[in-house]
Amino acid sequence: KVCYERTNFEKIQWIFHIIPIGYATITSIIAACFDMYGHVDWTCWIVPRSIRDSSITPTAAQNKFKYFHWFFLFGPVWICIAWVTFVMIMLYKKVKEGNKAVAQYRHIETTQTS
């Protein structure tokens, strides 16, 4: 049974700040080091200028920018989607168990008052 008191949560709260800020900082620094920032029409900024400008010769890392897409954006997004799906399924099961227990007691209560 997992139950967090406020004081327990406050002890680990810093982790929930460090992870996203650290991830964003690290991915941004890596992309800057490999000159991977570029204009993209939608959401992902990882596209080397050499893709749009044929006069620029891409580096070995820039040739593999699609791996950067998956490692820095799509992969983490799908991991989060899978995690949230798992948590929602577990939450649904727990609530369903609780509802069954309550329904059982309601049945007992109605039979005792009759």
mmCIF file of C-alpha atoms in Angstrom, residues 36-42 44-49 52:
data_model
loop_
_atom_site.group_PDB
_atom_site.id
_atom_site.type_symbol
_atom_site.label_atom_id
_atom_site.label_comp_id
_atom_site.label_asym_id
_atom_site.label_seq_id
_atom_site.Cartn_x
_atom_site.Cartn_y
_atom_site.Cartn_z
ATOM 1 C CA MET A 36 21.314 20.804 -34.456
ATOM 2 C CA TYR A 37 19.048 23.801 -33.962
ATOM 3 C CA GLY A 38 17.027 24.663 -36.993
ATOM 4 C CA HIS A 39 13.678 25.956 -38.169
ATOM 5 C CA VAL A 40 10.924 23.378 -38.053
ATOM 6 C CA ASP A 41 7.323 23.996 -38.992
ATOM 7 C CA TRP A 42 5.883 22.016 -36.107
ATOM 8 C CA CYS A 44 10.768 19.577 -32.850
ATOM 9 C CA TRP A 45 13.714 21.946 -33.126
ATOM 10 C CA ILE A 46 16.212 19.185 -33.915
ATOM 11 C CA VAL A 47 16.970 19.690 -37.571
ATOM 12 C CA PRO A 48 20.374 20.738 -38.833
ATOM 13 C CA ARG A 49 20.648 23.674 -41.191
ATOM 14 C CA ARG A 52 17.515 23.006 -45.686
#
